[in-house]
Short mmCIF file of C-alpha atoms and ligand atoms in Angstrom, two decimals:
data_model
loop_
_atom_site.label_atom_id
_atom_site.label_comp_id
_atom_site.label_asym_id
_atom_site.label_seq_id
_atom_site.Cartn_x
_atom_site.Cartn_y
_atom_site.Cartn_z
CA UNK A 1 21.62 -15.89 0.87
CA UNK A 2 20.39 -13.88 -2.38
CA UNK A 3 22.84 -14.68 -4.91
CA UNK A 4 20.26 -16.14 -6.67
CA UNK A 5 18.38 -13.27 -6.94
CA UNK A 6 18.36 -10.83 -9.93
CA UNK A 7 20.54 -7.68 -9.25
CA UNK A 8 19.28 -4.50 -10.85
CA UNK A 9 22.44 -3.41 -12.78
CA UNK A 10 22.54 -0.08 -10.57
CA UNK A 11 23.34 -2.55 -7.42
CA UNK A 12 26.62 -4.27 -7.58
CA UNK A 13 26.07 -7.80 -5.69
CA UNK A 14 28.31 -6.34 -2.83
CA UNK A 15 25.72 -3.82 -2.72
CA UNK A 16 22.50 -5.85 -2.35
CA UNK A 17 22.13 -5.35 1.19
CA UNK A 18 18.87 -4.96 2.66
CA UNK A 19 17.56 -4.84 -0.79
CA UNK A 20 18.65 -9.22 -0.74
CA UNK A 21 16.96 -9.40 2.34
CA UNK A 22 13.72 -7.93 1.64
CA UNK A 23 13.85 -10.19 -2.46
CA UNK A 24 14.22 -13.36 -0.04
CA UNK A 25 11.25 -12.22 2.38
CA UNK A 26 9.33 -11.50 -1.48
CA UNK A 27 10.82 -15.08 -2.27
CA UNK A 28 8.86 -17.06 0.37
CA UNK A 29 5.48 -15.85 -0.11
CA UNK A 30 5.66 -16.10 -3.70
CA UNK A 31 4.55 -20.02 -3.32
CA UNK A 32 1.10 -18.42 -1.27
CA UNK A 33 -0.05 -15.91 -3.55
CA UNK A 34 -1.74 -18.41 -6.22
CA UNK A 35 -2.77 -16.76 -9.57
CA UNK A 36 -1.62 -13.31 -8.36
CA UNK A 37 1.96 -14.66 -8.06
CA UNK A 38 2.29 -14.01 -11.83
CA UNK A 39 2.56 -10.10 -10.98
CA UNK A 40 5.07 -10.38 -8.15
CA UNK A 41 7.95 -9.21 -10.33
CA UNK A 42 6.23 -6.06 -9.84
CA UNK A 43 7.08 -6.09 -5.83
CA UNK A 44 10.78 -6.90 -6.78
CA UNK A 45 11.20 -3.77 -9.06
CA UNK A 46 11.23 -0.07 -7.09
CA UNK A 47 8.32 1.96 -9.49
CA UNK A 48 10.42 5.03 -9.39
CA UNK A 49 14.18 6.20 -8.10
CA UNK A 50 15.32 8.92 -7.58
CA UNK A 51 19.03 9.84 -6.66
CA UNK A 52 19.92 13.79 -5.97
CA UNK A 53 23.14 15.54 -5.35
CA UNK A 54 22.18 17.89 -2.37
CA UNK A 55 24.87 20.91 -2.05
CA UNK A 56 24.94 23.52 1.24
CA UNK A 57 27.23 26.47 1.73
CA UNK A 58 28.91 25.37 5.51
CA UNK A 59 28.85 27.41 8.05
CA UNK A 60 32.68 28.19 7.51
CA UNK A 61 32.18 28.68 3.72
CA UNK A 62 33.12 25.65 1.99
CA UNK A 63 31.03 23.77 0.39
CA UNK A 64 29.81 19.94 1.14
CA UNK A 65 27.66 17.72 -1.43
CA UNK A 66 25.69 15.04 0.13
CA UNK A 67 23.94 11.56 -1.64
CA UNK A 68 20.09 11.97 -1.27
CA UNK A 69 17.51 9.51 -2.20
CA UNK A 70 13.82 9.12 -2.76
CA UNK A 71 12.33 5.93 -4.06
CA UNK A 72 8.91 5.00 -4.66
CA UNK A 73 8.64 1.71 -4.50
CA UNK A 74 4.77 0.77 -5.43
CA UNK A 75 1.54 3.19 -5.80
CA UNK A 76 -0.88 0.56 -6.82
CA UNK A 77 -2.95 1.07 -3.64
CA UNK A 78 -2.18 4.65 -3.08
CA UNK A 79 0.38 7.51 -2.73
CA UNK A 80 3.78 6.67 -1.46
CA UNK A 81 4.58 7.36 1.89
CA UNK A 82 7.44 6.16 4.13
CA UNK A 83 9.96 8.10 6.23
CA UNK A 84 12.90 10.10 5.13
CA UNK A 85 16.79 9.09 7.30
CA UNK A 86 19.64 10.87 7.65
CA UNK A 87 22.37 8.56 8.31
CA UNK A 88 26.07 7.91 7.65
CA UNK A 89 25.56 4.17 6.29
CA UNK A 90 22.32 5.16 3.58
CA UNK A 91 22.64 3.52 0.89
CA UNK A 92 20.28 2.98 -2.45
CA UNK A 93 19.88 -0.70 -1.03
CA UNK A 94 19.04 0.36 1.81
CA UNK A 95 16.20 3.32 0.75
CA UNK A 96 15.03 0.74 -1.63
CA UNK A 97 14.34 -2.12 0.90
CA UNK A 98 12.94 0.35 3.38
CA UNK A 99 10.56 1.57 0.24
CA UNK A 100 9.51 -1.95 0.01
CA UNK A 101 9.04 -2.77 3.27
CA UNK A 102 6.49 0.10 2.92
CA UNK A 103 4.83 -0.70 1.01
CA UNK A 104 3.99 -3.92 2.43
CA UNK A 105 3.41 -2.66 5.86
CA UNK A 106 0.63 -0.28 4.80
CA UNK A 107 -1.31 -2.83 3.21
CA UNK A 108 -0.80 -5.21 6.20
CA UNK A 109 -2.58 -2.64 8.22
CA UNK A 110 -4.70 -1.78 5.04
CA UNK A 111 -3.68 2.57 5.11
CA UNK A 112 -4.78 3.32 1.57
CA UNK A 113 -1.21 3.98 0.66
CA UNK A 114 1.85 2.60 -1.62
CA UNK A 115 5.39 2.61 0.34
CA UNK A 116 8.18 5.24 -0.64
CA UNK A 117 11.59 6.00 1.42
CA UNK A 118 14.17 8.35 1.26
CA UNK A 119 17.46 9.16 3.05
CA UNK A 120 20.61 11.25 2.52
CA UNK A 121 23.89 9.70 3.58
CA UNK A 122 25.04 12.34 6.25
CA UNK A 123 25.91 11.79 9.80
CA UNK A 124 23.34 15.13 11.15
CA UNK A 125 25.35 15.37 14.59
CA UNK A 126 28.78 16.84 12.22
CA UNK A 127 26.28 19.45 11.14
CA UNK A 128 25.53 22.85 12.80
CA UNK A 129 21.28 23.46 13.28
CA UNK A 130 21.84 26.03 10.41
CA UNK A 131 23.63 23.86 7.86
CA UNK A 132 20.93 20.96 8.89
CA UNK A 133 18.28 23.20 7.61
CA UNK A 134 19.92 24.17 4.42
CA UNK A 135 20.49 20.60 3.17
CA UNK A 136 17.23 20.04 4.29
CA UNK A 137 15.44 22.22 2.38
CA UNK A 138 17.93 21.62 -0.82
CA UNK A 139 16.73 17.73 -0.44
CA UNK A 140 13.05 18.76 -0.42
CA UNK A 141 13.37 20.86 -3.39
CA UNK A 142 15.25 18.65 -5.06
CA UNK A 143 12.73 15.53 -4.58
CA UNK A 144 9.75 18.31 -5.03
CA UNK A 145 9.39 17.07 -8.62
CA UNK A 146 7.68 13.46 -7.02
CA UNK A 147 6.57 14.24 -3.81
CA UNK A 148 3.16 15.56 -2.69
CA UNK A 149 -0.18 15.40 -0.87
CA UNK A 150 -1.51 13.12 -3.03
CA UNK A 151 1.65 11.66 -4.83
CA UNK A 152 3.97 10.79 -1.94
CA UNK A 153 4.24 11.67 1.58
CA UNK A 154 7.77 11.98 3.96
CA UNK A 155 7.61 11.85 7.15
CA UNK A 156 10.37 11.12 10.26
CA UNK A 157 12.48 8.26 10.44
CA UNK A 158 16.02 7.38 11.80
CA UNK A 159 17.64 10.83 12.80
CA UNK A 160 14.61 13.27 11.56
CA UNK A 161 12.09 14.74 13.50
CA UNK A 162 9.16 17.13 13.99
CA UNK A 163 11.88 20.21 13.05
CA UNK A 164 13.16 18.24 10.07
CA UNK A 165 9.61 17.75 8.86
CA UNK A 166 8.51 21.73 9.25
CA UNK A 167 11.46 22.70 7.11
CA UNK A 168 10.00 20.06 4.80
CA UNK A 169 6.90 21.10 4.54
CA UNK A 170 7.44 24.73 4.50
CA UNK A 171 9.95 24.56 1.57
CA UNK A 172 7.70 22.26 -0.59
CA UNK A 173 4.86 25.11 0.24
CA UNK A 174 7.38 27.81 -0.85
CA UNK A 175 7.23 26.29 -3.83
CA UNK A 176 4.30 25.34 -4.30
CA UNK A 177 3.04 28.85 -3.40
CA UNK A 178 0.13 27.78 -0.72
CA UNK A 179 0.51 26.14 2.61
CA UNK A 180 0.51 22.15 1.94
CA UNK A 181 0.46 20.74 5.61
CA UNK A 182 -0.58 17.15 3.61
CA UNK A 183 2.98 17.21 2.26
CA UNK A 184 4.83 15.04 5.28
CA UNK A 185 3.36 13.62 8.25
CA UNK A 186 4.96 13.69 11.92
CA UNK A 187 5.03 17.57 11.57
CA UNK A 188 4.57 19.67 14.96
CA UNK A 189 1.25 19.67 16.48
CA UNK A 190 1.27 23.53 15.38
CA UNK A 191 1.64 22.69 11.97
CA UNK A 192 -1.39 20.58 11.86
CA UNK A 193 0.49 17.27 13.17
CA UNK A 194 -1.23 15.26 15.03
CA UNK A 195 -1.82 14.01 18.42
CA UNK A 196 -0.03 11.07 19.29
CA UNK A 197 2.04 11.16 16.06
CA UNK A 198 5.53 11.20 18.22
CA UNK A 199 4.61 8.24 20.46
CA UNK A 200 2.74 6.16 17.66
CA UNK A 201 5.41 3.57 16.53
CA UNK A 202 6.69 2.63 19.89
CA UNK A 203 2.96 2.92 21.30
CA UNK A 204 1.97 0.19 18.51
CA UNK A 205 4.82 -2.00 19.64
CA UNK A 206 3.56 -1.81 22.94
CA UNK A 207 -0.07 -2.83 22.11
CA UNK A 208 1.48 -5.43 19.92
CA UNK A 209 4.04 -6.69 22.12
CA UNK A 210 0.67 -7.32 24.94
CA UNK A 211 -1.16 -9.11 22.04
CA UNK A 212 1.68 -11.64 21.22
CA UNK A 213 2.83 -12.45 25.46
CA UNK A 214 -0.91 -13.32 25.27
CA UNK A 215 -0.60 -15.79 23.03
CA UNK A 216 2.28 -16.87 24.68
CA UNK A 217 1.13 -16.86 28.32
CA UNK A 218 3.66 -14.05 28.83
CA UNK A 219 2.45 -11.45 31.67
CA UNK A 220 3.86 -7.91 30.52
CA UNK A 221 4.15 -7.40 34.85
CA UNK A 222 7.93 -8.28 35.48
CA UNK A 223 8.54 -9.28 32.18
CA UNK A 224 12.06 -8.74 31.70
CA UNK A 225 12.78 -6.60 28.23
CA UNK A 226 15.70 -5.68 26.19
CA UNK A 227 15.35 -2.66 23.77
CA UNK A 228 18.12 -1.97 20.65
CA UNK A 229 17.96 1.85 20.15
CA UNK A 230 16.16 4.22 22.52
CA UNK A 231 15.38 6.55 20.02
CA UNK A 232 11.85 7.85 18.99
CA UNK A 233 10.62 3.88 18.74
CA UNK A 234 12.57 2.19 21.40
CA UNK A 235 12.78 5.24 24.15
CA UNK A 236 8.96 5.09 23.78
CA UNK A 237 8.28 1.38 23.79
CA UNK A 238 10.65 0.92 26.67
CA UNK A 239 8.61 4.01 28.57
CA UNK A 240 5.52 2.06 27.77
CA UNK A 241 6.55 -1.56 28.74
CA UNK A 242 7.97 -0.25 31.82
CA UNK A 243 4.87 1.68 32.99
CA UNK A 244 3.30 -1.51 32.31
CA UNK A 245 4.76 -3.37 34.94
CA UNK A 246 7.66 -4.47 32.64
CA UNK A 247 11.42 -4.64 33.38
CA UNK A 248 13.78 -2.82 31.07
CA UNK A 249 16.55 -4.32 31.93
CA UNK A 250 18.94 -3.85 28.87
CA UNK A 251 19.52 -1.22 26.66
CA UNK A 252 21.73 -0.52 23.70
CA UNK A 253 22.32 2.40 21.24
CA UNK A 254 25.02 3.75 18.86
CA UNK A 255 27.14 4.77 21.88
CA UNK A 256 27.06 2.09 24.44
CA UNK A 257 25.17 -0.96 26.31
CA UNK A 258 23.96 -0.45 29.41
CA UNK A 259 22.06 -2.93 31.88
CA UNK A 260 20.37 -2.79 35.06
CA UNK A 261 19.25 -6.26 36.81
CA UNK A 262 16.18 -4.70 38.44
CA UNK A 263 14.88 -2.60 36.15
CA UNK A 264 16.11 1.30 34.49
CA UNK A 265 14.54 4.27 35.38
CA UNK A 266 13.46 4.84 31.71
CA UNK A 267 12.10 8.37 32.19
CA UNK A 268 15.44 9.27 34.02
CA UNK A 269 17.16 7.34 30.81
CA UNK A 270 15.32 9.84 28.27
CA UNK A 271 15.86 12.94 29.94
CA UNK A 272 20.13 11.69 30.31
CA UNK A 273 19.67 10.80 26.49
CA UNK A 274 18.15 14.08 25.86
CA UNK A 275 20.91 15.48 27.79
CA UNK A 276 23.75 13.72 26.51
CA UNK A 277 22.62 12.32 22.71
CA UNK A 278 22.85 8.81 24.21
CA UNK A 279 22.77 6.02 26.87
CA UNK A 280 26.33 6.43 27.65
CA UNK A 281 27.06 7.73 30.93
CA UNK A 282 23.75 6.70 32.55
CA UNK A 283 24.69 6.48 36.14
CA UNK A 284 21.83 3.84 37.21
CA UNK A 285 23.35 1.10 35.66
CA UNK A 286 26.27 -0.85 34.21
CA UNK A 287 27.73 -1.36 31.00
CA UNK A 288 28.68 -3.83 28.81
CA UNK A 289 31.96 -3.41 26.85
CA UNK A 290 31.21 -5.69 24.33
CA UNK A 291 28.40 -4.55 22.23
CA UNK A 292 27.67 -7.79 21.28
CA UNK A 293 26.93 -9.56 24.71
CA UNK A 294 23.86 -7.12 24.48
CA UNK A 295 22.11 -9.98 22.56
CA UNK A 296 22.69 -12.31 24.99
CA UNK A 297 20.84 -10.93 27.83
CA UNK A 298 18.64 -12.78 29.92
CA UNK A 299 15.51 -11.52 28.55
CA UNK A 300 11.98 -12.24 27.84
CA UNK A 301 11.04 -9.82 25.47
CA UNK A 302 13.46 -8.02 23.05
CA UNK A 303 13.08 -5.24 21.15
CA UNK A 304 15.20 -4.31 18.09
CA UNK A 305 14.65 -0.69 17.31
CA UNK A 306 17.62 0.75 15.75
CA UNK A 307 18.98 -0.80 12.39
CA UNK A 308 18.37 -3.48 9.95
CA UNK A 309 20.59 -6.73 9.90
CA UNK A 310 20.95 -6.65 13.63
CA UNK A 311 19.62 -10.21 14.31
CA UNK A 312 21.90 -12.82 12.25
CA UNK A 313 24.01 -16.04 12.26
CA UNK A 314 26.07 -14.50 14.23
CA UNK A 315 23.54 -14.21 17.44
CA UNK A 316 20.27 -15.68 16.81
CA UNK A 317 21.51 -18.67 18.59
CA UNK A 318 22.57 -16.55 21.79
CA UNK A 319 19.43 -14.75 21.88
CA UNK A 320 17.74 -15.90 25.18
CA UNK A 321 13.76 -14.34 24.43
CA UNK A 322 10.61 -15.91 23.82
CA UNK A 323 9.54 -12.71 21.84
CA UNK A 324 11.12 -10.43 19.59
CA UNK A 325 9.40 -7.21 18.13
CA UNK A 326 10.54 -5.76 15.27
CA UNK A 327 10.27 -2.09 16.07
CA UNK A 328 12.74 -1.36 13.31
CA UNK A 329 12.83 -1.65 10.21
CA UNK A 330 14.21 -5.07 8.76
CA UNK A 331 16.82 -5.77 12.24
CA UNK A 332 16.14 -9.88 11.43
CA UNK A 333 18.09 -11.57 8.34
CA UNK A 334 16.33 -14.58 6.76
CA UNK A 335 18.67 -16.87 7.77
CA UNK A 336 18.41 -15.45 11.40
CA UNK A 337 14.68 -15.84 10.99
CA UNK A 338 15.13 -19.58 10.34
CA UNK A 339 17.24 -20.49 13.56
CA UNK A 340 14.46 -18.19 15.94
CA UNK A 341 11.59 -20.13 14.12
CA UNK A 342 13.58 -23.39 14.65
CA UNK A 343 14.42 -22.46 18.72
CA UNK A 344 10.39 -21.35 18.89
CA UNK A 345 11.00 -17.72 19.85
CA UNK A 346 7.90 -15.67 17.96
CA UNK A 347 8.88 -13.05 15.89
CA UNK A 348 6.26 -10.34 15.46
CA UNK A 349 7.48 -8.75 12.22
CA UNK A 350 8.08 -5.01 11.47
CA UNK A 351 5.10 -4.93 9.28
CA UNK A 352 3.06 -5.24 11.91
CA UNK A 353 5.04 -4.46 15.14
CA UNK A 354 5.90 -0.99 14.14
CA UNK A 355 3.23 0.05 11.61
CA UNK A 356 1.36 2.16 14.21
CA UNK A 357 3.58 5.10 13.22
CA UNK A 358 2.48 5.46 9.91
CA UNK A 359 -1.30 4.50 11.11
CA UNK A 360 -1.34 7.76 12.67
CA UNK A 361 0.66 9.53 9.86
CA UNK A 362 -2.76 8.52 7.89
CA UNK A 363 -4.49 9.97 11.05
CA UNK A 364 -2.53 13.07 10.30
CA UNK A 365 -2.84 13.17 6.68
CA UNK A 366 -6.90 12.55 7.02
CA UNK A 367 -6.80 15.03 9.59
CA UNK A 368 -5.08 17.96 7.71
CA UNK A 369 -6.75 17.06 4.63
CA UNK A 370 -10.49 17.65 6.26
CA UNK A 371 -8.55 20.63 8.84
CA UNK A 372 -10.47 19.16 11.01
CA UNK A 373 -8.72 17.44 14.50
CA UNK A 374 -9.27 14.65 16.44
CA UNK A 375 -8.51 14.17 20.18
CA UNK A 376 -5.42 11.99 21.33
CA UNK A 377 -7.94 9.55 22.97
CA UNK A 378 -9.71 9.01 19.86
CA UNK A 379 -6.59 9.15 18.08
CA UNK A 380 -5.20 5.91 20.49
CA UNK A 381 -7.90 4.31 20.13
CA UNK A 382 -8.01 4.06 16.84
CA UNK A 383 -4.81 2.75 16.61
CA UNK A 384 -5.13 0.13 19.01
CA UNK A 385 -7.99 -1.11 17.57
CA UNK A 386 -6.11 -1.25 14.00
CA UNK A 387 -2.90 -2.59 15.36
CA UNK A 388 -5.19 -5.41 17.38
CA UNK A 389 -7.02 -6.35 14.54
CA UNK A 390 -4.39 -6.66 11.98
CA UNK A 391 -2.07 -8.66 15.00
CA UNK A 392 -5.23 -10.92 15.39
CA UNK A 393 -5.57 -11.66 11.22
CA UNK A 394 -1.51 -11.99 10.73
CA UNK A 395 -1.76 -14.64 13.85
CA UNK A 396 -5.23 -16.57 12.70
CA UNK A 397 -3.18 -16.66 8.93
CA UNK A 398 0.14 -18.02 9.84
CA UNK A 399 -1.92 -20.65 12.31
CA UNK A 400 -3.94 -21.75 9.58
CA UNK A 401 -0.84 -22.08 6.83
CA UNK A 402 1.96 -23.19 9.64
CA UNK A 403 4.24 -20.32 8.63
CA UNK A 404 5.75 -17.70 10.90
CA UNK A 405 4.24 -14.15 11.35
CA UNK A 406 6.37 -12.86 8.64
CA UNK A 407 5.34 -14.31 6.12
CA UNK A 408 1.89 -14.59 7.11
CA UNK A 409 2.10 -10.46 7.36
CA UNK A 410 3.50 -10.68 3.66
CA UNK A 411 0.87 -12.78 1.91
CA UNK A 412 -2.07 -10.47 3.39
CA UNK A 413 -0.10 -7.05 2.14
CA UNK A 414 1.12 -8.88 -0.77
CA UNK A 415 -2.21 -10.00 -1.80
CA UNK A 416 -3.70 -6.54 -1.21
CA UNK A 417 -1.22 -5.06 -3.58
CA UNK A 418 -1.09 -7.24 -6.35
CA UNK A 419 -4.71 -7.87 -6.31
CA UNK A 420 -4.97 -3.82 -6.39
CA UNK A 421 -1.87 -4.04 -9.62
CA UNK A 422 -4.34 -6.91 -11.54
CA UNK A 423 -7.59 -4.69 -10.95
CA UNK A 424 -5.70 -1.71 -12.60
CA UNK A 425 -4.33 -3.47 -14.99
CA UNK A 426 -1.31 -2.20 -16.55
CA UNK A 427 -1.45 1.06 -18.81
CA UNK A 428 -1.26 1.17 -21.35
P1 NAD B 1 15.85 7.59 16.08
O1 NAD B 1 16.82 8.37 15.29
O2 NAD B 1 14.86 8.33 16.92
O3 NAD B 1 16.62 6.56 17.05
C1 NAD B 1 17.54 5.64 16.55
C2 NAD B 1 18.19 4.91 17.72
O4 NAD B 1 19.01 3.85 17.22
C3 NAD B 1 19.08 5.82 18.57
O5 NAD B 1 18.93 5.48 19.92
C4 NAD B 1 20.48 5.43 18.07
O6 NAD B 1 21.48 5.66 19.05
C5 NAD B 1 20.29 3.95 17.83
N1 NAD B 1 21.33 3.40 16.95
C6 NAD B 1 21.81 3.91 15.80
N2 NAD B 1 22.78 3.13 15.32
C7 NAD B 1 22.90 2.10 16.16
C8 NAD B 1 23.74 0.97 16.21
N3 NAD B 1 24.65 0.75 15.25
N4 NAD B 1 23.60 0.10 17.24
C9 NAD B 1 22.70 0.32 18.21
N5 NAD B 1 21.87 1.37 18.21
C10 NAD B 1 21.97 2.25 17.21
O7 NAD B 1 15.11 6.62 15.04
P2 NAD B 1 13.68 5.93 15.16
O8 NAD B 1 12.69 6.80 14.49
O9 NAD B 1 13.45 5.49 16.56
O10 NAD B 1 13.89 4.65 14.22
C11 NAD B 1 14.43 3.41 14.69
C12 NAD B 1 13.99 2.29 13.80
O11 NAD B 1 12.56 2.25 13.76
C13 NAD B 1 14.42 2.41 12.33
O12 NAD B 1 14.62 1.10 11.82
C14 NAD B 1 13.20 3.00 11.67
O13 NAD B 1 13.15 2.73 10.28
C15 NAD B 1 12.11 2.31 12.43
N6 NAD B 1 10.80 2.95 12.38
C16 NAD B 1 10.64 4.25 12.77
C17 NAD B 1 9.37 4.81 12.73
C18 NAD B 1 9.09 6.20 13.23
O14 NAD B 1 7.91 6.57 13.27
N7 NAD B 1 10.06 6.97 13.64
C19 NAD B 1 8.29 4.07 12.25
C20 NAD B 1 8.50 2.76 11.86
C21 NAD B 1 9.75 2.21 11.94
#
């Protein structure tokens, strides 16, 4: 699929990974960007990388050294910002596709910022709380040298949360020597996070998800929906579809596959998740063995919110939905892309489908930076109204060029950022 592409000589081509993915998304809106297509090199180059050894004393004395990475992909528009993961399978490819993908999302939605990523390759559930905290903090010090208010901005991604980002921000005010709440979004609403921060991702791929059935003629009531990872994106989209009227009538995670023909009890699902740390177990409702029948669920809307490279070759044939949302980050490959486009099931990117999180991260950051907070009405409405409108351009873009959402999404952000890279010119 990418072997044509150039492979920075830190990424062996068995390593190009989500990195390949995100060059061959780059790739096909190259031919739409006209004169400004002469800086897109600049989107297929991370700005800034950086890779940190991060060391804790264990709770039994030893001592572990985990991979941790920060990458800043593009600040032509703005600060970085993009989540920070804690995950068993990070990789450089991977930070640096989820940088990039960043950066593109927050111009889609037009946030004033560039994209950045980081991630340490740990699996957080063989650590105690205590040894958690410690690497942690050692990461944040240790990326401390690039990250800041008005440089770049963490915040939560796959296996961080609210907790993660306190010790965050309190270590990078340690050493700063004043309280910088600016530092990471998604902190705890005593910490000067914001309302509606926790639901914000899965609540935009809800208001999303009603914007695209429109178009389709889908009614959300009794639609039947399928949701990959029930996690801070999917648990909440799933809640959100269902109190719509919606169906959930599949769900998988890390653990297990579970479905239910007439619908879960999704509350009752996140309080046995809570519980338990997954799906597995759930008593209202049966299980599949094979994780990969998930995919083939009768469906009509399906939500991949776990992990990229989910949708591929290998099941984009089987997939029986009209409408896929990309709640994660990067789940569809290109080729898979091809055969959904081909079988006319809309594919509402992850640009757009889950870029409400970090359009109320900028709610956050706007917020702390004036200390001044708004209400979780306002703070929903907002969002909607940003999510609708930049839905509404993406569609009215790809129907005037005849190309899918995804690349429609790509040459609005892609024009926003180069356009921003030609106006600065470059220095010196
Ligand atoms: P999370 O840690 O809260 O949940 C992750 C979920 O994915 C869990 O249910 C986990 O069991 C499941 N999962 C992990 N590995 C899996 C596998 N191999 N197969 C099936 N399921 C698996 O993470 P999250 O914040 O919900 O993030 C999920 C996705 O959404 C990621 O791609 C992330 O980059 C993206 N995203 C998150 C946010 C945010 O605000 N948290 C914003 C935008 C995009």
């Amino acid at each position: 699929m990418s072997s044509h592409h150039e492979i920075p000589s830190y990424l062996t081509p068995s390593e190009i990974g989500p990195w390949g993915v995100y060059l061959e998304q780059i790739d096909r809106v190259t031919p739409y960007l006209g004169s400004l297509a002469r800086w897109v090199e600049t989107l297929k180059r991370p700005k800034r990388i950086l890779i940190v050894d991060v060391p804790i004393e264990r709770d039994d004395g030893t001592i572990a050294h985990f991979e941790g990475y920060r990458v800043q992909h593009n600040t032509s528009r703005g600060p970085g910002k993009g989540g920070v993961r804690f995950h068993q399978d990070v990789t450089l490819s991977e930070v640096m596709a989820l940088s990039a993908w960043m950066t593109v999302k927050n111009a889609a939605v037009n946030v004033p910022y560039g994209g950045a990523k980081g991630g340490i390759r740990v699996d957080p559930k063989t650590l105690s709380q205590g040894e958690l905290q410690r690497m942690t903090r050692r990461y944040t010090s240790e990326i401390n040298i690039i990250i800041g208010p008005n440089k770049d901005i963490p915040a939560p991604d796959v296996n961080t949360n609210e907790q993660i980002m306190a010790w965050m921000m309190d270590t990078y005010s340690m050493n700063q020597g004043s309280t910088a709440s600016g530092v990471v979004t998604g902190k705890p609403i005593s910490l000067g996070g914001s309302l509606g921060r926790h639901e914000a991702t899965g609540r935009g791929v809800f208001v999303v998800g009603c914007e695209a059935a429109a178009k389709l003629g889908l009614a959300i009531v009794g639609a039947r929906v399928a949701v990959q990872g029930f996690g801070n994106v999917g648990g909440v989209a799933a809640r959100l579809f269902a109190e719509a009227g919606a169906k959930v009538v599949a769900v998988q995670d890390h653990a297990a596959s579970i479905v239910c023909e007439t619908g879960l009890d999704v509350p009752a699902l996140q309080a046995h998740v809570k519980q338990h740390g997954s799906v597995a177990g759930f008593k209202g409702a049966e299980v599949i063995a094979d994780g990969a029948r998930f995919w083939e669920v009768e469906c009509d809307i399906l939500v991949p919110a776990a992990l990229e490279q989910q949708i591929t070759e290998a099941n984009a044939n089987k997939i029986r939905a009209k409408l896929i949302l990309e709640g994660a980050n990067g789940p569809t490959t290109p080729a898979a892309d091809d055969i959904l486009h081909d079988r006319g099931v809309l594919v509402v990117p992850d640009v757009i489908a889950n870029a409400g999180g970090v359009t109320v991260s900028y709610f956050e950051w706007v917020q702390d930076f004036s200390s001044f907070f708004w209400t979780e009405e306002e703070i929903n409405l907002r969002l909607t109204r940003i999510m609708r409108e930049a839905f509404a351009a993406v569609w009215q873009l790809a129907q005037d060029k005849k190309v899918s959402l995804r690349t429609a999404a790509f040459i609005v952000a892609c024009t926003r950022v180069l356009q921003a890279r030609e106006m600065r010119g470059l220095y010196p």
